[in-house]
Amino acid sequence: MTTNLTRRQWLAGTTTVAASSLLLSGVKASAQTFMAPNVNPTAENPIRAHLNENSYGQSLKARKAIADAADDAHKYAFEDIFKLIGLMAKLQDIPKEYVGIGAGSTEFLEKAAVFNALDGGDLLLPTPTYGDIGRFSRSLGSNLIEVPVGEDMAINLDAMRRAMTKNVKLIYLCNPNNPIPTIIEKNALKEFCNEFSPQATILIDEAYFEYVDNPNYESMIDLVKENKNIIVTRTASKIHAFAGTRIGVCYANPDIIKRMFSLFANTLNLSAMRGAYASYQDFEYQNFLKQKNKECQKIIYKMLDDMGLEYKESNANFLFFNAGRPSKEVAETMKKHHILTGREFKPFTNWVRLSLSKPEEMQLFADIYKREFG
Ligand SMILES: Cc1ncc(COP(=O)(O)O)c(C=O)c1O
């Protein structure tokens, strides 16, 4: 079990960057075993390769900020909201009136769906894609126009263009997409946004932005700066490891931000905001995580190449590959080894979404997968 690792074993399993930031912080290694690879998973402590989380956990600076926030936890957190908004604005070089903070980016997907329903609009979106906004919209009674991804499995903007109707008032584009970690080519996306934002709000969900290393990719924040009818959402749930702590960011023109906050229900948590304030400035840790993610990708690409299995190059912290057998069967088999893999994504029922955790864990996955299915 990871919790029984000695300090020496732990240090051997991490990079110099992580180890040095650990030592600098003066935190005992025993408190940091979360960073150690889980190479002996159990039913109680499985390898979590199913939810696109960050298995390294939060940066030490974020943890310290969250612990220290206990002293102020009795206070309403209004000052912290503005402080975090200020930081997010500075990091993106955008005026702070263009920034909103939420309890996860889901808060903004939900609000966008609510406004679209109130306006009586249809929702145009690709399929498969991240499901929340479609689910919310359906519950609110909105009509959905779902456009299948192309033969290359990327979001098909031309098909979306053809599917557009005058009733569409909200368009959702997840970039990189999930469960298929493809990106939309930057110029094609800009053109699409310029064409349709006069008619509909376009929400670009950039949850996996930090992991992208692809010259054909660009954030659409620059279009937000031009006051276009565009919302860009980001989340601290992925590279910042805040999935259970809940911080999301929304970039949009001040009219949209004001509308979003007309539904403000004080969901914001002081500790989470203090943690995020520290985490977003811990560039060393973010670089360490990006490096580890690449190492994980390499390990799984090799396994897939060795086995002759088809996959999409990843632009995120997960892979999507064709197992040639039902993903449910893969999930059941791997679960026996205490490794959790993604659920089934229709219509790609033979494709597995594998969230990348730590290289050592991915090597274990590869070894077991080859043994079971090779
Ligand atoms: C594309 C995408 N958007 C949004 C979310 C939800 O993020 P949050 O935790 O910020 O609500 C996820 C979570 O997996 C996601 O994959």
XYZ file of C-alpha atoms and ligand atoms in Angstrom:
390
model
C 0.000 0.000 0.000
C 1.189 3.514 -0.742
C 0.757 4.575 2.848
C 3.460 2.132 3.955
C 6.169 3.538 1.736
C 9.302 4.740 3.420
C 10.565 8.239 2.737
C 13.426 6.831 0.630
C 11.051 4.747 -1.478
C 8.817 7.741 -1.939
C 11.629 10.003 -3.068
C 12.800 7.341 -5.499
C 9.365 7.401 -7.076
C 9.197 11.124 -7.742
C 11.149 13.623 -9.789
C 13.675 16.064 -8.459
C 11.222 18.921 -8.901
C 8.582 17.351 -6.713
C 11.112 16.176 -4.191
C 12.831 19.533 -3.943
C 9.585 21.436 -3.559
C 8.675 18.950 -0.847
C 11.929 19.509 1.000
C 11.742 23.266 0.557
C 8.321 23.276 2.087
C 9.590 21.443 5.144
C 6.650 19.035 4.959
C 7.473 15.524 6.089
C 7.482 12.899 3.339
C 5.113 10.748 5.359
C 2.462 13.393 4.809
C 3.101 13.273 1.079
C 2.642 9.632 0.233
C -0.275 10.656 -1.988
C 2.364 11.418 -4.574
C 3.766 7.907 -4.525
C 2.643 5.591 -7.304
C -0.005 3.084 -6.313
C 1.700 -0.031 -7.646
C -0.140 -2.417 -5.334
C -3.738 -1.328 -5.840
C -6.486 -2.867 -3.738
C -10.282 -2.754 -3.828
C -10.201 0.025 -1.212
C -7.363 1.873 -2.903
C -7.691 1.264 -6.655
C -5.875 3.064 -9.455
C -8.409 5.691 -10.499
C -8.075 5.820 -14.285
C -11.780 6.518 -14.841
C -12.612 10.155 -14.061
C -9.798 12.247 -15.580
C -8.645 13.386 -12.159
C -5.128 14.411 -11.239
C -3.827 11.548 -9.152
C -0.794 13.512 -7.910
C -3.079 15.702 -5.853
C -2.837 19.368 -5.051
C 0.365 21.376 -4.961
C 1.976 21.728 -1.562
C 1.451 25.474 -1.785
C -2.281 24.960 -2.350
C -2.467 22.526 0.553
C -0.768 24.958 2.873
C -3.065 27.798 1.789
C -6.118 25.585 2.380
C -4.892 24.543 5.826
C -4.110 28.160 6.773
C -7.559 29.244 5.573
C -9.067 27.518 8.599
C -8.306 30.676 10.574
C -10.691 32.653 8.358
C -13.254 29.973 7.596
C -15.924 31.695 9.705
C -15.925 34.715 7.389
C -17.955 35.250 4.211
C -15.450 35.169 1.406
C -16.313 38.192 -0.727
C -12.806 39.683 -0.617
C -11.360 36.358 -1.725
C -13.660 36.219 -4.729
C -12.328 39.537 -5.984
C -8.741 38.581 -5.184
C -9.016 35.355 -7.188
C -10.827 37.124 -10.023
C -7.949 39.634 -10.060
C -5.379 36.859 -10.344
C -7.269 35.055 -13.101
C -7.634 38.314 -15.013
C -3.924 39.031 -14.666
C -2.893 35.543 -15.783
C -4.983 35.878 -18.952
C -4.281 39.571 -19.468
C -7.982 40.384 -19.537
C -9.945 43.020 -17.548
C -11.437 41.605 -14.354
C -14.980 42.471 -15.466
C -14.556 39.613 -17.958
C -13.926 36.978 -15.281
C -16.214 34.930 -13.059
C -15.351 32.324 -10.424
C -17.611 29.372 -9.663
C -17.744 26.183 -7.634
C -16.281 24.217 -10.546
C -16.830 24.993 -14.210
C -20.044 22.952 -14.079
C -21.622 25.978 -12.416
C -21.178 27.933 -15.652
C -22.340 25.102 -17.883
C -25.458 24.922 -15.728
C -26.088 28.675 -15.843
C -25.583 28.815 -19.599
C -28.142 26.012 -19.972
C -30.575 27.892 -17.699
C -30.283 31.120 -19.686
C -30.676 29.289 -22.969
C -33.824 27.611 -21.660
C -35.186 30.930 -20.365
C -34.536 32.436 -23.796
C -36.333 29.501 -25.420
C -33.245 28.501 -27.412
C -32.107 25.148 -28.769
C -28.677 23.778 -27.873
C -26.314 22.712 -30.656
C -23.506 20.386 -29.589
C -21.309 17.569 -30.866
C -21.676 13.950 -29.819
C -20.018 12.323 -28.046
C -18.913 15.144 -25.798
C -18.881 16.053 -22.124
C -22.431 15.355 -21.068
C -23.403 17.859 -18.366
C -24.680 20.746 -20.446
C -26.812 18.398 -22.562
C -28.230 16.781 -19.444
C -29.075 20.119 -17.821
C -30.644 21.415 -21.015
C -32.798 18.322 -21.417
C -34.045 18.640 -17.825
C -34.900 22.260 -18.525
C -36.950 21.219 -21.550
C -34.605 22.596 -24.219
C -34.337 20.982 -27.614
C -30.906 19.484 -28.383
C -29.339 19.214 -31.820
C -26.542 16.687 -31.533
C -23.995 16.414 -34.328
C -21.843 13.261 -34.522
C -18.071 13.718 -34.612
C -16.443 13.226 -38.022
C -14.757 10.135 -39.400
C -11.525 11.379 -37.858
C -13.406 11.399 -34.529
C -12.843 15.148 -34.160
C -15.671 17.636 -33.661
C -17.103 18.260 -37.137
C -17.607 22.002 -37.494
C -18.894 21.717 -41.053
C -21.599 19.296 -39.977
C -22.435 21.603 -37.065
C -22.664 24.507 -39.480
C -25.128 22.510 -41.587
C -27.155 21.559 -38.507
C -27.457 25.162 -37.332
C -31.008 26.576 -37.216
C -32.388 29.968 -36.289
C -33.655 28.542 -32.987
C -30.165 27.700 -31.735
C -29.160 30.202 -29.057
C -26.397 28.186 -27.385
C -23.574 26.188 -28.958
C -21.340 23.992 -26.811
C -17.843 23.070 -27.951
C -15.534 21.132 -25.677
C -11.944 21.783 -26.725
C -10.116 19.456 -26.215
C -13.134 17.222 -26.409
C -14.019 14.543 -23.852
C -14.176 11.487 -24.111
C -12.224 11.789 -27.379
C -9.208 13.979 -26.625
C -9.122 15.689 -30.038
C -8.835 19.430 -30.585
C -10.551 21.764 -33.025
C -8.101 23.442 -35.400
C -7.667 27.024 -34.196
C -8.429 28.924 -37.421
C -11.477 26.815 -38.230
C -12.750 27.381 -34.695
C -12.190 31.143 -34.857
C -14.029 31.305 -38.169
C -16.930 29.291 -36.741
C -17.096 31.530 -33.661
C -17.050 34.705 -35.749
C -19.761 33.334 -38.016
C -22.215 32.170 -35.363
C -21.607 34.332 -32.269
C -23.853 37.120 -33.618
C -26.738 34.636 -33.441
C -25.898 32.306 -30.554
C -23.761 32.237 -27.429
C -20.838 29.893 -28.008
C -19.507 28.177 -24.903
C -16.021 26.760 -25.321
C -15.216 24.361 -22.502
C -11.431 24.391 -22.062
C -11.289 22.058 -19.059
C -8.149 20.332 -20.388
C -6.469 23.471 -21.743
C -3.355 23.147 -19.587
C -2.440 19.747 -20.999
C -2.548 20.741 -24.652
C 0.767 20.845 -26.473
C -0.354 21.201 -30.069
C 0.469 24.047 -32.489
C -3.011 23.735 -34.048
C -4.708 24.576 -30.762
C -5.597 27.986 -29.368
C -7.768 29.164 -26.522
C -10.674 31.361 -27.614
C -10.073 33.875 -24.814
C -8.879 36.428 -27.371
C -12.363 36.444 -28.913
C -13.821 37.067 -25.457
C -11.536 40.100 -25.220
C -13.118 41.348 -28.447
C -16.506 41.299 -26.661
C -17.843 38.501 -28.815
C -20.817 36.475 -27.596
C -18.460 33.766 -26.367
C -17.942 32.075 -23.024
C -14.717 30.238 -22.227
C -14.788 27.984 -19.190
C -11.766 26.561 -17.388
C -11.508 24.400 -14.320
C -9.160 23.833 -11.408
C -10.422 20.236 -11.275
C -7.836 18.853 -13.703
C -4.218 19.985 -13.570
C -4.792 21.787 -10.255
C -6.374 18.671 -8.715
C -9.368 20.552 -7.281
C -12.070 18.121 -8.444
C -13.246 17.643 -4.866
C -12.474 21.205 -3.794
C -14.429 22.958 -6.579
C -13.138 26.008 -8.407
C -14.011 26.899 -11.991
C -13.420 30.013 -14.045
C -15.520 31.658 -16.702
C -14.282 34.253 -19.197
C -16.926 36.240 -21.054
C -17.859 39.811 -21.876
C -19.103 41.874 -18.902
C -22.767 41.580 -19.945
C -22.577 37.792 -19.847
C -20.623 37.821 -16.575
C -23.250 40.118 -15.019
C -26.002 37.790 -16.183
C -24.155 34.777 -14.783
C -23.850 36.513 -11.429
C -27.478 37.574 -11.389
C -27.847 33.920 -10.350
C -25.087 34.149 -7.735
C -25.949 31.911 -4.813
C -22.727 32.241 -2.813
C -21.539 28.758 -3.636
C -17.958 29.874 -3.214
C -15.779 28.443 -0.546
C -13.028 30.482 1.105
C -10.605 27.561 1.536
C -11.018 26.498 -2.091
C -10.366 30.034 -3.309
C -7.265 30.436 -1.137
C -5.991 27.092 -2.409
C -6.637 28.028 -6.030
C -4.956 31.395 -5.534
C -1.793 29.529 -4.497
C -2.109 26.730 -7.024
C -2.497 28.963 -10.081
C 0.825 30.601 -9.186
C 2.681 27.327 -8.651
C 4.028 27.012 -12.192
C 6.759 24.586 -11.153
C 4.187 22.049 -10.026
C 2.060 22.513 -13.144
C 5.135 21.875 -15.307
C 5.951 18.779 -13.296
C 2.421 17.456 -13.884
C 2.517 18.177 -17.620
C 5.790 16.284 -17.838
C 4.335 13.318 -15.943
C 1.282 13.339 -18.199
C 3.544 13.069 -21.245
C 5.398 10.167 -19.667
C 2.064 8.422 -19.108
C 1.009 9.037 -22.710
C 4.261 7.501 -23.980
C 3.808 4.352 -21.901
C 0.269 3.757 -23.151
C 1.069 4.655 -26.774
C 3.815 2.026 -26.661
C 1.419 -0.570 -25.277
C -1.153 0.273 -27.966
C 1.455 0.255 -30.741
C 2.849 -3.081 -29.517
C -0.657 -4.529 -29.560
C -1.639 -2.897 -32.866
C -4.595 -1.089 -31.286
C -6.060 2.067 -32.811
C -6.132 5.279 -30.762
C -6.455 9.036 -31.002
C -3.410 11.120 -30.089
C -4.219 12.718 -26.776
C -4.397 16.450 -26.109
C -5.418 15.928 -22.496
C -4.858 13.779 -19.416
C -6.692 10.791 -20.868
C -6.537 8.501 -23.898
C -9.244 6.947 -26.038
C -8.405 3.663 -27.716
C -10.151 0.946 -29.650
C -9.936 -2.186 -27.547
C -11.593 -4.281 -30.246
C -13.937 -5.575 -27.547
C -16.602 -3.879 -25.397
C -15.200 -1.218 -23.091
C -17.479 -2.691 -20.415
C -15.586 -5.985 -20.658
C -12.265 -4.161 -20.325
C -13.573 -2.237 -17.325
C -14.768 -5.425 -15.619
C -11.491 -7.245 -16.231
C -9.301 -4.359 -15.115
C -11.470 -3.812 -12.058
C -10.516 -7.306 -10.898
C -6.964 -5.965 -10.824
C -8.192 -2.874 -8.951
C -7.731 -0.526 -11.892
C -10.788 1.564 -12.796
C -11.251 2.630 -16.425
C -13.794 4.927 -18.065
C -17.435 4.073 -18.632
C -18.912 3.200 -22.024
C -19.320 6.092 -24.480
C -21.865 5.452 -27.207
C -21.568 4.870 -30.115
C -17.914 3.971 -29.478
C -18.748 1.005 -27.311
C -15.450 -0.756 -28.099
C -13.350 2.275 -27.206
C -11.873 2.729 -23.756
C -11.287 6.069 -22.088
C -8.241 5.720 -19.897
C -7.400 8.559 -17.524
C -3.659 9.011 -17.134
C -2.487 8.878 -13.562
C 1.185 8.237 -12.741
C 3.734 6.616 -15.088
C 4.350 3.686 -12.745
C 0.600 3.043 -12.532
C 0.238 3.276 -16.299
C 3.066 0.776 -16.693
C 1.207 -1.557 -14.365
C -1.965 -1.027 -16.424
C -0.022 -1.796 -19.636
C 1.544 -4.965 -18.211
C -1.777 -6.312 -16.949
C -3.652 -5.272 -20.103
C -1.146 -7.111 -22.310
C -1.384 -10.176 -20.121
C -5.193 -10.155 -20.195
C -5.818 -9.153 -23.786
C -2.516 -9.591 -25.668
C -14.908 18.793 -20.449
C -15.269 18.938 -19.015
N -15.873 20.048 -18.601
C -16.226 20.225 -17.322
C -15.970 19.237 -16.387
C -16.420 19.450 -14.969
O -15.521 20.240 -14.346
P -15.721 20.868 -12.921
O -15.144 19.907 -11.962
O -14.929 22.126 -13.042
O -17.150 21.157 -12.661
C -15.328 18.062 -16.771
C -15.078 17.002 -15.792
O -14.638 15.927 -16.059
C -14.975 17.902 -18.121
O -14.389 16.789 -18.566
